[in-house]
Short mmCIF file of C-alpha atoms in Angstrom, two decimals:
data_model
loop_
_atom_site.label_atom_id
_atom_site.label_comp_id
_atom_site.label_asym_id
_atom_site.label_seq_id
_atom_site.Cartn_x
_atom_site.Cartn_y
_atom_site.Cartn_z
CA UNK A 1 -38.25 11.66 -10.73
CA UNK A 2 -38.07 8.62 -8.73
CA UNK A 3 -34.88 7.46 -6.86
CA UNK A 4 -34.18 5.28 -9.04
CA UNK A 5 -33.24 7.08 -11.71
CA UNK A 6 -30.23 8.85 -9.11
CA UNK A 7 -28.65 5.57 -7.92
CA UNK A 8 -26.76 4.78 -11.35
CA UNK A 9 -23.12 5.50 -10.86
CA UNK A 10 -20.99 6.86 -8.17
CA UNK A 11 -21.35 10.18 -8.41
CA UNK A 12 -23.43 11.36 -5.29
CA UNK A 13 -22.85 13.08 -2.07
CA UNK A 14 -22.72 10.02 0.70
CA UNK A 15 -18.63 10.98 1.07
CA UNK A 16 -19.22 14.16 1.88
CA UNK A 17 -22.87 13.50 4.19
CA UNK A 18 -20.94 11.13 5.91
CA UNK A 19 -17.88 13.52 6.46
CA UNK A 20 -20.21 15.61 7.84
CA UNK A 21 -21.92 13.08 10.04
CA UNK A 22 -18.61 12.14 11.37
CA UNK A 23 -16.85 15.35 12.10
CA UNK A 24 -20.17 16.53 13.48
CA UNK A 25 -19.73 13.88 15.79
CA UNK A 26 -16.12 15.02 17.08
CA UNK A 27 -17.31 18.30 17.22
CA UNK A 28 -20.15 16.96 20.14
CA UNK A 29 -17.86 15.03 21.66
CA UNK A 30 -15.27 18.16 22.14
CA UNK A 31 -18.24 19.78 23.83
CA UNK A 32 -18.72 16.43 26.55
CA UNK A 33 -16.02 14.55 27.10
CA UNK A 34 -14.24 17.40 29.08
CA UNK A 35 -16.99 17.39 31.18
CA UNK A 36 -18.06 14.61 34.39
CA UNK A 37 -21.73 14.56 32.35
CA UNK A 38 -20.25 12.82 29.19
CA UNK A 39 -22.81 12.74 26.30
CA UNK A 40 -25.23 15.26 28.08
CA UNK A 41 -23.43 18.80 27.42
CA UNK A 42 -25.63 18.92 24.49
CA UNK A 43 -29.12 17.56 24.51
CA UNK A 44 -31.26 16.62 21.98
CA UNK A 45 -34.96 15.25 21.28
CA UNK A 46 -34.67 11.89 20.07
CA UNK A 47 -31.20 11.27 22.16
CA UNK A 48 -27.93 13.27 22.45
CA UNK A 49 -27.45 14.80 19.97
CA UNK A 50 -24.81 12.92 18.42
CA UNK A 51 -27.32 9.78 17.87
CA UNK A 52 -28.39 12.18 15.05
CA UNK A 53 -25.34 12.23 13.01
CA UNK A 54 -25.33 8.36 14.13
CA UNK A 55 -28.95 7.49 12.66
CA UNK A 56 -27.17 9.75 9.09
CA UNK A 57 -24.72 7.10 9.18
CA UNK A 58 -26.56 4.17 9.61
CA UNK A 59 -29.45 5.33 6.49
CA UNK A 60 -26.75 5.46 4.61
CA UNK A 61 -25.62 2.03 5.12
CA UNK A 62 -28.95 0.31 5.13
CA UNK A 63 -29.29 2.00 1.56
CA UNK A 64 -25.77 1.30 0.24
CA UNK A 65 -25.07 -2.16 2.02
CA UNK A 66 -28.46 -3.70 0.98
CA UNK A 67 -27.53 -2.26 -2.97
CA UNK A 68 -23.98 -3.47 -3.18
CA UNK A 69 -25.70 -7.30 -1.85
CA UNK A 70 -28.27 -7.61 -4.45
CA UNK A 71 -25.78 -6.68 -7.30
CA UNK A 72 -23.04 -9.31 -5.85
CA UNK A 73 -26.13 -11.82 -5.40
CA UNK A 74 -23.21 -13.67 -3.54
CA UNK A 75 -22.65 -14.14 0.26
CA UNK A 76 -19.00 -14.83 -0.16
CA UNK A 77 -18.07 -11.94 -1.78
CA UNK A 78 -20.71 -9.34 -0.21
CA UNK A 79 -18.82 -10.86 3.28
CA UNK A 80 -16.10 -10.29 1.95
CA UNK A 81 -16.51 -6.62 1.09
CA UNK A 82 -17.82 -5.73 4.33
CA UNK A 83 -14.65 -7.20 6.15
CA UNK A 84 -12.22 -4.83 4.03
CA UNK A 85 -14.30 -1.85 4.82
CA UNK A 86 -14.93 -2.21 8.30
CA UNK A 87 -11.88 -4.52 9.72
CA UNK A 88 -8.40 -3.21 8.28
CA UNK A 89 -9.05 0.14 9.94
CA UNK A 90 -10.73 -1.01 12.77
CA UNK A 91 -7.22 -3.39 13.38
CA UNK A 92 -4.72 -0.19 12.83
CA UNK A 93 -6.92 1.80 15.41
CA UNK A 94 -6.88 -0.47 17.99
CA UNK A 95 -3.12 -1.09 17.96
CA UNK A 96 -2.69 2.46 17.93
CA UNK A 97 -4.99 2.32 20.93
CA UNK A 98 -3.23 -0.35 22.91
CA UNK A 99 0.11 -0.30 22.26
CA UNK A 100 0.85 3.51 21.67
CA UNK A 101 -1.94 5.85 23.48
CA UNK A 102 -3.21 3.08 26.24
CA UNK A 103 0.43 2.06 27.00
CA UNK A 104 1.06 5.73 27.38
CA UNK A 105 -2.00 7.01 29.38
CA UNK A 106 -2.35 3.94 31.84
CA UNK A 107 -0.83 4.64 35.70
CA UNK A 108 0.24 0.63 35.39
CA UNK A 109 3.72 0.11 34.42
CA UNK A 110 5.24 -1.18 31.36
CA UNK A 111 5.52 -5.17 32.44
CA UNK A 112 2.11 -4.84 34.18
CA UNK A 113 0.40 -3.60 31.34
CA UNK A 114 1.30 -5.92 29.51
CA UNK A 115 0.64 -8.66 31.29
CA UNK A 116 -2.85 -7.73 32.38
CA UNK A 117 -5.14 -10.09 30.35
CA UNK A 118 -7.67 -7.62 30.17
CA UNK A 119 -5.38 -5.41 27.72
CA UNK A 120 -5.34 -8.71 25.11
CA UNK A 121 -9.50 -9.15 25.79
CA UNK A 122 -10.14 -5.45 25.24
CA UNK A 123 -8.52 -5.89 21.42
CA UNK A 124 -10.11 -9.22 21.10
CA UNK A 125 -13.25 -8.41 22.09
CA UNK A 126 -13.26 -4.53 19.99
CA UNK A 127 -11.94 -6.25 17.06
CA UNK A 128 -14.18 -9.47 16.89
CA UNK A 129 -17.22 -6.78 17.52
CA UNK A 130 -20.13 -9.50 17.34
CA UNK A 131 -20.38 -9.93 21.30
CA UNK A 132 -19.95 -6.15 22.28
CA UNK A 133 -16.87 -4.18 22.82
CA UNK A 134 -14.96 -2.76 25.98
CA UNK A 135 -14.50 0.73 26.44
CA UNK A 136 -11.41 0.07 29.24
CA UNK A 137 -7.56 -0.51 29.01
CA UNK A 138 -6.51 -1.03 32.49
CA UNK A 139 -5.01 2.37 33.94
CA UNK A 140 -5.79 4.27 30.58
CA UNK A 141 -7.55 7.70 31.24
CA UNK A 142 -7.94 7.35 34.81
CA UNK A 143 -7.74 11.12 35.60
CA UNK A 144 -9.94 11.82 32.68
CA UNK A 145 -13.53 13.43 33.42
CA UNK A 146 -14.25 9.83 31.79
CA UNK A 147 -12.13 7.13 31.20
CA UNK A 148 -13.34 4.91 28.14
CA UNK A 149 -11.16 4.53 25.53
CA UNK A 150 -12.82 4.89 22.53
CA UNK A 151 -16.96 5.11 23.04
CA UNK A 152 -17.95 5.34 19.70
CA UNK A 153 -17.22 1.92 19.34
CA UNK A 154 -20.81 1.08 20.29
CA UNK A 155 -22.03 1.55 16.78
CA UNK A 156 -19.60 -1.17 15.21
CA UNK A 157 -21.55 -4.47 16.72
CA UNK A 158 -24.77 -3.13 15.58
CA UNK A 159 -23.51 -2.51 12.56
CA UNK A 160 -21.85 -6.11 11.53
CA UNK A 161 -25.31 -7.58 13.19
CA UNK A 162 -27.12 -5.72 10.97
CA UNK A 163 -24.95 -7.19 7.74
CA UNK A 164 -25.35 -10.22 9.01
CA UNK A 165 -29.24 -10.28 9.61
CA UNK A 166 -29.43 -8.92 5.95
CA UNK A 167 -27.21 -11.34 4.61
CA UNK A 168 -28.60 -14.45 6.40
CA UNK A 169 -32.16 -13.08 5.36
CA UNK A 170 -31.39 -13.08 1.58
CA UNK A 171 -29.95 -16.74 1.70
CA UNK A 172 -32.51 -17.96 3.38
CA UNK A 173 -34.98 -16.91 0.68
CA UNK A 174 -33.04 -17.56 -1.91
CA UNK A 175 -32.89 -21.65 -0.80
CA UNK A 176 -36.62 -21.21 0.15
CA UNK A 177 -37.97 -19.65 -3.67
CA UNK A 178 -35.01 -19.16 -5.66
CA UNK A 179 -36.62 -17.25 -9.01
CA UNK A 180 -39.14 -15.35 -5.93
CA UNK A 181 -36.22 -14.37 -3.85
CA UNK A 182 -36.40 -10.62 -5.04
CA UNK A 183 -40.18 -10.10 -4.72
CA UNK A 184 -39.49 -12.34 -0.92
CA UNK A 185 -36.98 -10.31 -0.10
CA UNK A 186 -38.91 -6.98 -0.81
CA UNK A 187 -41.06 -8.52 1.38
CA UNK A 188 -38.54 -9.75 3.99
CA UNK A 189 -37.12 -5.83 4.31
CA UNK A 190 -40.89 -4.07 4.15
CA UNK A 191 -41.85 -6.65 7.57
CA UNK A 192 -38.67 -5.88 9.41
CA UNK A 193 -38.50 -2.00 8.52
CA UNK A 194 -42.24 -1.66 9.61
CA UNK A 195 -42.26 -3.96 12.82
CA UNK A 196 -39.66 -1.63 14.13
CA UNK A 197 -41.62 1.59 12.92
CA UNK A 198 -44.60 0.42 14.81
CA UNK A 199 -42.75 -0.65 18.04
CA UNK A 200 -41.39 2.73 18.36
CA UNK A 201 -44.50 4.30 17.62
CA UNK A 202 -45.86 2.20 20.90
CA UNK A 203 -43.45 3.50 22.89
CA UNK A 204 -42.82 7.00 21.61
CA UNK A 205 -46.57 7.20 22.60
CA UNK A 206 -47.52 4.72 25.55
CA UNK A 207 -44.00 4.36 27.23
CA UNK A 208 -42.45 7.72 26.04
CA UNK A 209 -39.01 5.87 26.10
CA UNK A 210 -37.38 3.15 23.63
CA UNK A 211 -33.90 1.75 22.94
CA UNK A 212 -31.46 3.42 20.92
CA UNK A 213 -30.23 0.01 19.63
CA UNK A 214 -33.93 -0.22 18.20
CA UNK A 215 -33.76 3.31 16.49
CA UNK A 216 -30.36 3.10 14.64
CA UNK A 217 -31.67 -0.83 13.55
CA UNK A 218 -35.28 1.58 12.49
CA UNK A 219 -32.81 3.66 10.77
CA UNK A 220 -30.61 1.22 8.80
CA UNK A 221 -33.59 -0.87 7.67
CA UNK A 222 -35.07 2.52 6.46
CA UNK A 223 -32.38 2.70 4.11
CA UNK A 224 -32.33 -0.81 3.05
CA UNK A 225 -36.43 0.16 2.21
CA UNK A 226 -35.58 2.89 0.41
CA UNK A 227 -33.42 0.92 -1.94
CA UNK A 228 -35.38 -1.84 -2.47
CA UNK A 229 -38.64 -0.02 -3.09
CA UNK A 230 -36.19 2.72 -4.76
CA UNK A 231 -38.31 2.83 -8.36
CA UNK A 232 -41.53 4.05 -6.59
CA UNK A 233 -40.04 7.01 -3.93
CA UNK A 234 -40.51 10.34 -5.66
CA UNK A 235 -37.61 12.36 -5.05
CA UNK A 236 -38.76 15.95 -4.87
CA UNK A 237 -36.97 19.46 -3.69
CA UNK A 238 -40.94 20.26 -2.23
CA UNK A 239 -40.95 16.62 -0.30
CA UNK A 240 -37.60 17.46 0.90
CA UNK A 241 -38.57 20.76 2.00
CA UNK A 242 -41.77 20.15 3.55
CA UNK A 243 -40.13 17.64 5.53
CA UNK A 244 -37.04 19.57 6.78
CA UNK A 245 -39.93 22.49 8.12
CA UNK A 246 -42.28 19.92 9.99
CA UNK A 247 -38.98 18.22 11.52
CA UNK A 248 -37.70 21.74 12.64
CA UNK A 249 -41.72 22.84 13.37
CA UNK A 250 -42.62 19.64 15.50
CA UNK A 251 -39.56 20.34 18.07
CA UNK A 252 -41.89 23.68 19.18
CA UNK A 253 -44.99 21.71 19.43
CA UNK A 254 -45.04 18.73 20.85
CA UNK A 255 -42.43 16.38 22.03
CA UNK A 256 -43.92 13.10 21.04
CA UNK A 257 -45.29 14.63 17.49
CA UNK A 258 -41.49 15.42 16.89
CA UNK A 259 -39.97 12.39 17.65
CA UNK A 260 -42.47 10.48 15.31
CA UNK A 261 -41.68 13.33 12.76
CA UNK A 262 -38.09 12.82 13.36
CA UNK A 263 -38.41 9.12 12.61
CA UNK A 264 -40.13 9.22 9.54
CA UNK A 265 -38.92 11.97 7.69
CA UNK A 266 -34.70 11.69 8.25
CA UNK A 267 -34.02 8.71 5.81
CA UNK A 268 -36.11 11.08 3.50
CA UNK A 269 -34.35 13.94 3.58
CA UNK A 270 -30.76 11.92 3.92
CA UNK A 271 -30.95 10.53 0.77
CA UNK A 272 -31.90 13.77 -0.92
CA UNK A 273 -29.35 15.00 0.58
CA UNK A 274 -26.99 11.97 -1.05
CA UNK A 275 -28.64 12.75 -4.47
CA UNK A 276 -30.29 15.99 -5.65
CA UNK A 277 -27.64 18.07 -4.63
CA UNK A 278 -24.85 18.60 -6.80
CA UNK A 279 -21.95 20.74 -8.81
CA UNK A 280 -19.10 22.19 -6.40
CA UNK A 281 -20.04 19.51 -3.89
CA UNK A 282 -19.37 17.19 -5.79
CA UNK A 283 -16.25 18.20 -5.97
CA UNK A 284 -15.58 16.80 -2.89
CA UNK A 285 -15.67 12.53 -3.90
CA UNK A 286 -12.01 13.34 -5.31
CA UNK A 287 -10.51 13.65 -1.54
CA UNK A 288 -11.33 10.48 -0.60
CA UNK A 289 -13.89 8.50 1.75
CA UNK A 290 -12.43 9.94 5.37
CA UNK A 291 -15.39 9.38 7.04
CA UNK A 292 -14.82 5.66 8.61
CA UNK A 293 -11.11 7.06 10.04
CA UNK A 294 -12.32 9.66 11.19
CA UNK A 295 -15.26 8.32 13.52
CA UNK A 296 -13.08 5.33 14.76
CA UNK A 297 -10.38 7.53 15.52
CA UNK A 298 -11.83 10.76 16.95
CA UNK A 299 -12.92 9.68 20.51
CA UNK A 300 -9.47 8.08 21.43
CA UNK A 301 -7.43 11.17 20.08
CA UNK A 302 -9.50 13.97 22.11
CA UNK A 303 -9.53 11.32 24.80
CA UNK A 304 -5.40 12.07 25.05
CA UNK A 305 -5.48 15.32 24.46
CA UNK A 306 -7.84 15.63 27.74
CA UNK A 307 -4.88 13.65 28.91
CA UNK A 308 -2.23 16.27 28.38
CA UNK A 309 -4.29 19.22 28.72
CA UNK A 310 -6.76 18.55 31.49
CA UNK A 311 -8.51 22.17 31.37
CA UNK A 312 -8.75 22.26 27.72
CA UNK A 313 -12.21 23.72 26.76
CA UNK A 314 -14.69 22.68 24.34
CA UNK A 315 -13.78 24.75 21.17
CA UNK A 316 -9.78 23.96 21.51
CA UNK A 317 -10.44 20.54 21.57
CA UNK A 318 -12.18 20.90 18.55
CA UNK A 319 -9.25 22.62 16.75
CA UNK A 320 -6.59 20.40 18.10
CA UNK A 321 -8.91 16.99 17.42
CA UNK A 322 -9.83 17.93 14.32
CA UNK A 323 -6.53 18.23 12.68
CA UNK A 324 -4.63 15.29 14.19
CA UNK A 325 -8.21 13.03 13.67
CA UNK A 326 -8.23 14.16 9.95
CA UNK A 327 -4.34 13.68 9.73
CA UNK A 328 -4.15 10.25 11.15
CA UNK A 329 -7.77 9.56 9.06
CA UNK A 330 -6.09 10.28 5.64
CA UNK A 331 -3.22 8.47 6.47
CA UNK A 332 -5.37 5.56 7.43
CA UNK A 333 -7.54 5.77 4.14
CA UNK A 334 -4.69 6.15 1.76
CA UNK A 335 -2.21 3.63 3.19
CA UNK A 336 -4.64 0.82 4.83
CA UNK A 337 -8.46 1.14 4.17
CA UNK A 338 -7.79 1.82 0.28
CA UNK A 339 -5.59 -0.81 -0.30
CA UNK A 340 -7.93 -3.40 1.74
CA UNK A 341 -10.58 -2.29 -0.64
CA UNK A 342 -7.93 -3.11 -3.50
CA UNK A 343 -8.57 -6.98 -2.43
CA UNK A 344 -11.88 -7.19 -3.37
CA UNK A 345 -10.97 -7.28 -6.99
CA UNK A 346 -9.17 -10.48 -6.09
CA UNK A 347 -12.09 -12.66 -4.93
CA UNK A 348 -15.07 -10.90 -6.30
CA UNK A 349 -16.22 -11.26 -10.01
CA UNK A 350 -19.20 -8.78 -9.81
CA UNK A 351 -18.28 -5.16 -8.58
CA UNK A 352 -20.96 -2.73 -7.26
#
């Protein structure tokens, strides 16, 4: 059966992949950030190993992000639907992070907080994303083995780029060959997704080194490939498993084999994942979609709980970050992520 035939509906497993993906990620970071080596406690092939669960997330959004735009076939309102998601949430963490936990943590006191600009350009600049973000409140941290505030904010500005570059990609075909702009944009998505499969080929091979900005871009265009070329990708439990073994075999080979294996075969075997599996799982789409709060707030939570406990070990932060993250994550979906998403209904006549 071809994917096609899966994508009807909302009853799949992205919730819970993503879940996954993102508590995964707080998991590795328990493991670094008590350390001076931040990000290298655990190692991993392609990167650290928490660019894995980073490339899961961004599949998924090439795939879902390029569907819900074709079925708006309207910039407004696909805009507008990527602001709720990513911006409500992204505001309520980084008050949290200024006022309450950097306030707290920082040596500076009270009025000189306050008054030091670069508080007011750290939320600018983490909430406007397109220019980069800052990972420093001044005085925040400072006795921590590492002192950024929240470092999984990197992700965000590719991210919104990546909408954008989408976005501006469709309209401009759309003025350029209105009743062609499917069949142009097909073609817009195949040139992008396979000029960045061949660049890292060239340096996975020649330069044995690329950019990770370049791989999660590889990755989100990957998905946005997958959907648009969704009604000829065979879905298949012997794909998926052939796949998984020459990922897992290709690590014990050879290096550069692996990475090239890696690369090709994870949006695969991600969006198998997202479809072929179901009953009790499925269970899980009832919860919620915890994922976003939980990634956004993760880093800045263990990042105080260093604070307090300086000698904490790996697998205690884990316990303790894990159940304030998810606490303050639920509260976040239910009372301000949720009912941002509510607003959509309000501008936008087609729903996805």
């Amino acid at each position: 059966m071809v994917l096609e035939g899966f994508v009807k509906g909302r009853n799949n497993n992205f919730n819970l992949l993503r879940m996954v993906a993102a508590f995964s990620i707080l998991i590795f970071h328990s493991f670094s950030l008590p350390y001076q080596e931040t990000q290298k406690f655990f190692s991993f092939h392609i990167g650290d190993i928490d660019d894995f669960f980073v490339h899961i997330f961004f599949v998924t959004s090439g795939f879902l992000v390029t569907a819900s735009l074709l079925h708006r076939q309207s910039l407004a309102d696909f805009l507008w639907a990527r602001a709720l998601r990513i911006f409500p949430a992204l505001f309520f963490m980084l008050v949290l992070s200024v006022i309450l936990i950097g306030l707290f943590f920082s040596t500076l006191s009270f009025r000189d907080y306050f008054t030091n600009t670069d508080v007011y350009y750290y939320f600018v600049k983490c909430l406007t994303l397109f220019s980069g973000v800052v990972y420093h409140l001044p005085g925040a941290f400072s006795e921590n083995p590492t002192t950024a505030i929240n470092g999984s904010l990197w992700t965000l500005p590719y991210e919104v780029k990546l909408y954008a570059l989408l976005a501006s990609g469709w309209v401009a075909l759309k003025i350029i060959s209105p009743l062609k702009n499917e069949k142009l944009f097909k073609v817009f998505i195949s040139i992008i997704y396979i000029s960045l499969a061949l660049y890292l080929l060239v340096s996975i091979v020649l330069v044995e080194e690329y950019s990770e900005g370049k791989v999660v871009r590889f990755m989100f265009f990957a998905g946005s490939f997958f959907w648009v070329f969704r009604s000829h990708i065979i879905m298949r439990t012997s794909i998926f498993i052939l796949l998984v073994l020459l990922f897992s075999l290709s690590a014990y080979f050879n290096m550069t084999v692996f990475k090239i294996t890696y690369l090709a075969s994870l949006p695969y075997i991600v969006l198998y994942l997202a479809y072929i599996p179901n009953g009790i799982v499925r269970k899980y789409n009832g919860l919620g979609d915890y994922s976003y709060g939980v990634y956004i707030y993760a880093f800045v939570i263990q990042q105080a709980i260093i604070a307090v406990t300086p000698n904490i070990n790996g697998s205690t932060l884990v316990m303790y970050s894990s159940v304030v993250t998810l606490f303050i994550a639920i509260i976040s979906w239910h009372f301000v992520e949720k009912k941002a998403l509510g607003y959509k209904r309000t501008f936008i006549v087609k729903e996805v």
